[in-house]
Amino acid sequence: WLHDNAQIAMIAIFIAGYVGIIFEEVFELNKAGIALLMSTGLWVTYADFYQSSGVASEGVLEQLKEQLAEVSDICFFLLAT
């Protein structure tokens, strides 16, 4: 089901995560934890959409590496200041 409806699943994951972030004070949840779960769910769904054999394709791994590099650059900059 996930492979056939990946776009719908990714939209649902994003909306659920965004709602969790919006109502983090009401539910007493950690905003960073919700964001990490949401991003992990989105990447897993994205990887499955492009190759359903259980192993991420080279294209997905390359995109993930680029995104991790950008995020780590921002984190290192924020930690240094």
XYZ file of N, CA and C in Angstrom:
243
model
N 0.822 -1.187 0.000
C 0.000 0.000 0.000
C 0.860 1.241 0.000
N 1.938 1.221 0.787
C 2.782 2.406 0.919
C 3.413 2.791 -0.408
N 3.881 1.809 -1.153
C 4.522 2.113 -2.428
C 3.527 2.709 -3.423
N 2.304 2.224 -3.422
C 1.299 2.713 -4.369
C 0.736 4.078 -3.982
N 0.738 4.401 -2.693
C 0.146 5.651 -2.214
C 1.154 6.488 -1.424
N 2.389 6.532 -1.897
C 3.451 7.225 -1.163
C 3.180 8.713 -1.031
N 2.649 9.334 -2.061
C 2.401 10.777 -1.993
C 1.352 11.112 -0.941
N 0.304 10.324 -0.871
C -0.737 10.538 0.141
C -0.163 10.297 1.535
N 0.649 9.247 1.675
C 1.246 8.934 2.974
C 2.186 10.053 3.416
N 2.969 10.602 2.499
C 3.886 11.679 2.864
C 3.127 12.938 3.270
N 2.055 13.245 2.596
C 1.233 14.398 2.978
C 0.633 14.177 4.358
N 0.149 12.963 4.617
C -0.447 12.652 5.922
C 0.597 12.735 7.038
N 1.799 12.217 6.789
C 2.876 12.290 7.788
C 3.239 13.741 8.073
N 3.345 14.552 7.027
C 3.695 15.957 7.206
C 2.620 16.699 7.996
N 1.368 16.482 7.642
C 0.266 17.158 8.348
C 0.225 16.727 9.808
N 0.375 15.421 10.074
C 0.365 14.935 11.459
C 1.530 15.542 12.248
N 2.701 15.613 11.648
C 3.849 16.217 12.325
C 3.660 17.698 12.563
N 3.120 18.389 11.586
C 2.896 19.827 11.712
C 1.866 20.120 12.796
N 0.814 19.315 12.845
C -0.200 19.475 13.898
C 0.433 19.210 15.271
N 1.295 18.200 15.343
C 1.995 17.918 16.595
C 2.873 19.067 17.039
N 3.544 19.717 16.084
C 4.386 20.867 16.413
C 3.529 22.052 16.837
N 2.419 22.270 16.158
C 1.530 23.386 16.510
C 0.982 23.230 17.923
N 0.563 22.015 18.269
C -0.058 21.775 19.568
C 0.910 21.145 20.573
N 2.204 21.431 20.434
C 3.189 20.818 21.319
C 2.999 21.206 22.783
N 2.528 22.408 23.038
C 2.309 22.821 24.429
C 1.066 22.155 25.006
N 0.058 21.953 24.192
C -1.169 21.303 24.667
C -0.899 19.844 25.011
N -0.178 19.144 24.127
C 0.102 17.721 24.330
C 1.348 17.479 25.180
N 2.077 18.570 25.515
C 3.318 18.502 26.285
C 4.336 17.574 25.614
N 4.563 17.821 24.331
C 5.515 17.049 23.550
C 6.719 17.918 23.196
N 7.811 17.277 22.850
C 9.020 17.971 22.447
C 8.951 18.261 20.951
N 9.097 19.522 20.596
C 9.004 19.930 19.197
C 10.091 19.266 18.344
N 11.302 19.165 18.870
C 12.397 18.547 18.116
C 12.139 17.057 17.907
N 11.589 16.386 18.906
C 11.273 14.963 18.771
C 10.234 14.710 17.702
N 9.222 15.556 17.672
C 8.175 15.426 16.649
C 8.773 15.658 15.263
N 9.617 16.666 15.141
C 10.237 16.970 13.850
C 11.134 15.821 13.388
N 11.877 15.206 14.311
C 12.726 14.069 13.946
C 11.900 12.864 13.502
N 10.827 12.587 14.223
C 9.961 11.474 13.817
C 9.318 11.743 12.461
N 8.888 12.986 12.264
C 8.257 13.342 10.998
C 9.258 13.204 9.849
N 10.469 13.717 10.021
C 11.450 13.643 8.936
C 11.870 12.199 8.665
N 11.984 11.388 9.713
C 12.319 9.982 9.513
C 11.215 9.268 8.742
N 9.984 9.514 9.111
C 8.855 8.911 8.396
C 8.796 9.340 6.939
N 9.087 10.616 6.695
C 9.077 11.107 5.316
C 10.196 10.477 4.489
N 11.397 10.348 5.063
C 12.501 9.743 4.318
C 12.259 8.269 4.061
N 11.705 7.555 5.029
C 11.419 6.129 4.829
C 10.377 5.949 3.729
N 9.353 6.778 3.755
C 8.313 6.707 2.726
C 8.885 7.069 1.358
N 9.718 8.099 1.321
C 10.343 8.536 0.067
C 11.239 7.447 -0.500
N 12.049 6.823 0.348
C 12.945 5.756 -0.106
C 12.149 4.566 -0.622
N 11.055 4.221 0.045
C 10.230 3.092 -0.403
C 9.530 3.410 -1.716
N 9.177 4.664 -1.930
C 8.495 5.056 -3.163
C 9.385 4.828 -4.379
N 10.685 5.061 -4.246
C 11.581 4.937 -5.383
C 12.142 3.543 -5.583
N 12.130 2.728 -4.545
C 12.576 1.339 -4.714
C 11.980 0.517 -3.582
N 11.124 -0.407 -3.908
C 10.410 -1.159 -2.883
C 11.069 -2.492 -2.539
N 12.349 -2.640 -2.859
C 13.033 -3.900 -2.558
C 13.561 -3.959 -1.129
N 13.409 -2.892 -0.378
C 13.894 -2.860 0.997
C 15.255 -2.201 1.138
N 15.891 -1.878 0.012
C 17.186 -1.208 0.028
C 17.036 0.102 -0.732
N 17.515 1.191 -0.136
C 17.386 2.500 -0.784
C 18.256 2.556 -2.035
N 17.759 3.211 -3.056
C 18.512 3.333 -4.302
C 19.650 4.339 -4.129
N 20.561 4.349 -5.090
C 21.702 5.266 -5.037
C 21.243 6.723 -5.065
N 20.193 7.002 -5.852
C 19.678 8.370 -5.933
C 19.147 8.855 -4.596
N 18.424 7.994 -3.902
C 17.874 8.357 -2.594
C 18.999 8.551 -1.590
N 19.987 7.669 -1.606
C 21.115 7.798 -0.682
C 21.897 9.080 -0.935
N 22.064 9.449 -2.201
C 22.769 10.689 -2.537
C 21.992 11.908 -2.047
N 20.677 11.903 -2.253
C 19.855 13.009 -1.774
C 19.869 13.104 -0.253
N 19.834 11.958 0.425
C 19.892 11.949 1.879
C 21.238 12.495 2.360
N 22.315 12.125 1.690
C 23.635 12.621 2.073
C 23.712 14.136 1.922
N 23.152 14.671 0.847
C 23.158 16.120 0.635
C 22.351 16.838 1.714
N 21.190 16.295 2.048
C 20.354 16.913 3.077
C 21.020 16.876 4.443
N 21.644 15.739 4.776
C 22.349 15.636 6.053
C 23.515 16.608 6.118
N 24.199 16.823 5.007
C 25.310 17.781 4.974
C 24.804 19.192 5.233
N 23.692 19.567 4.621
C 23.136 20.903 4.830
C 22.692 21.102 6.277
N 22.022 20.108 6.833
C 21.550 20.210 8.214
C 22.726 20.265 9.176
N 23.742 19.458 8.948
C 24.897 19.471 9.849
C 25.646 20.790 9.759
N 25.731 21.395 8.575
C 26.351 22.717 8.449
C 25.624 23.738 9.321
N 24.317 23.722 9.278
C 23.528 24.661 10.089
C 23.731 24.392 11.571
N 23.703 23.119 11.963
C 23.889 22.772 13.380
C 25.260 23.193 13.883
N 26.313 22.942 13.102
C 27.661 23.335 13.514
C 27.777 24.845 13.603
N 27.149 25.566 12.683
C 27.169 27.031 12.733
C 26.478 27.519 14.001
N 25.323 26.953 14.319
C 24.594 27.379 15.517
C 25.346 27.025 16.793
N 26.021 25.888 16.814
C 26.798 25.506 17.998
C 28.026 26.401 18.171
N 28.589 26.913 17.093
C 29.783 27.735 17.168
C 29.481 29.161 17.613
N 28.255 29.609 17.421
C 27.937 30.989 17.782
C 27.441 31.111 19.197
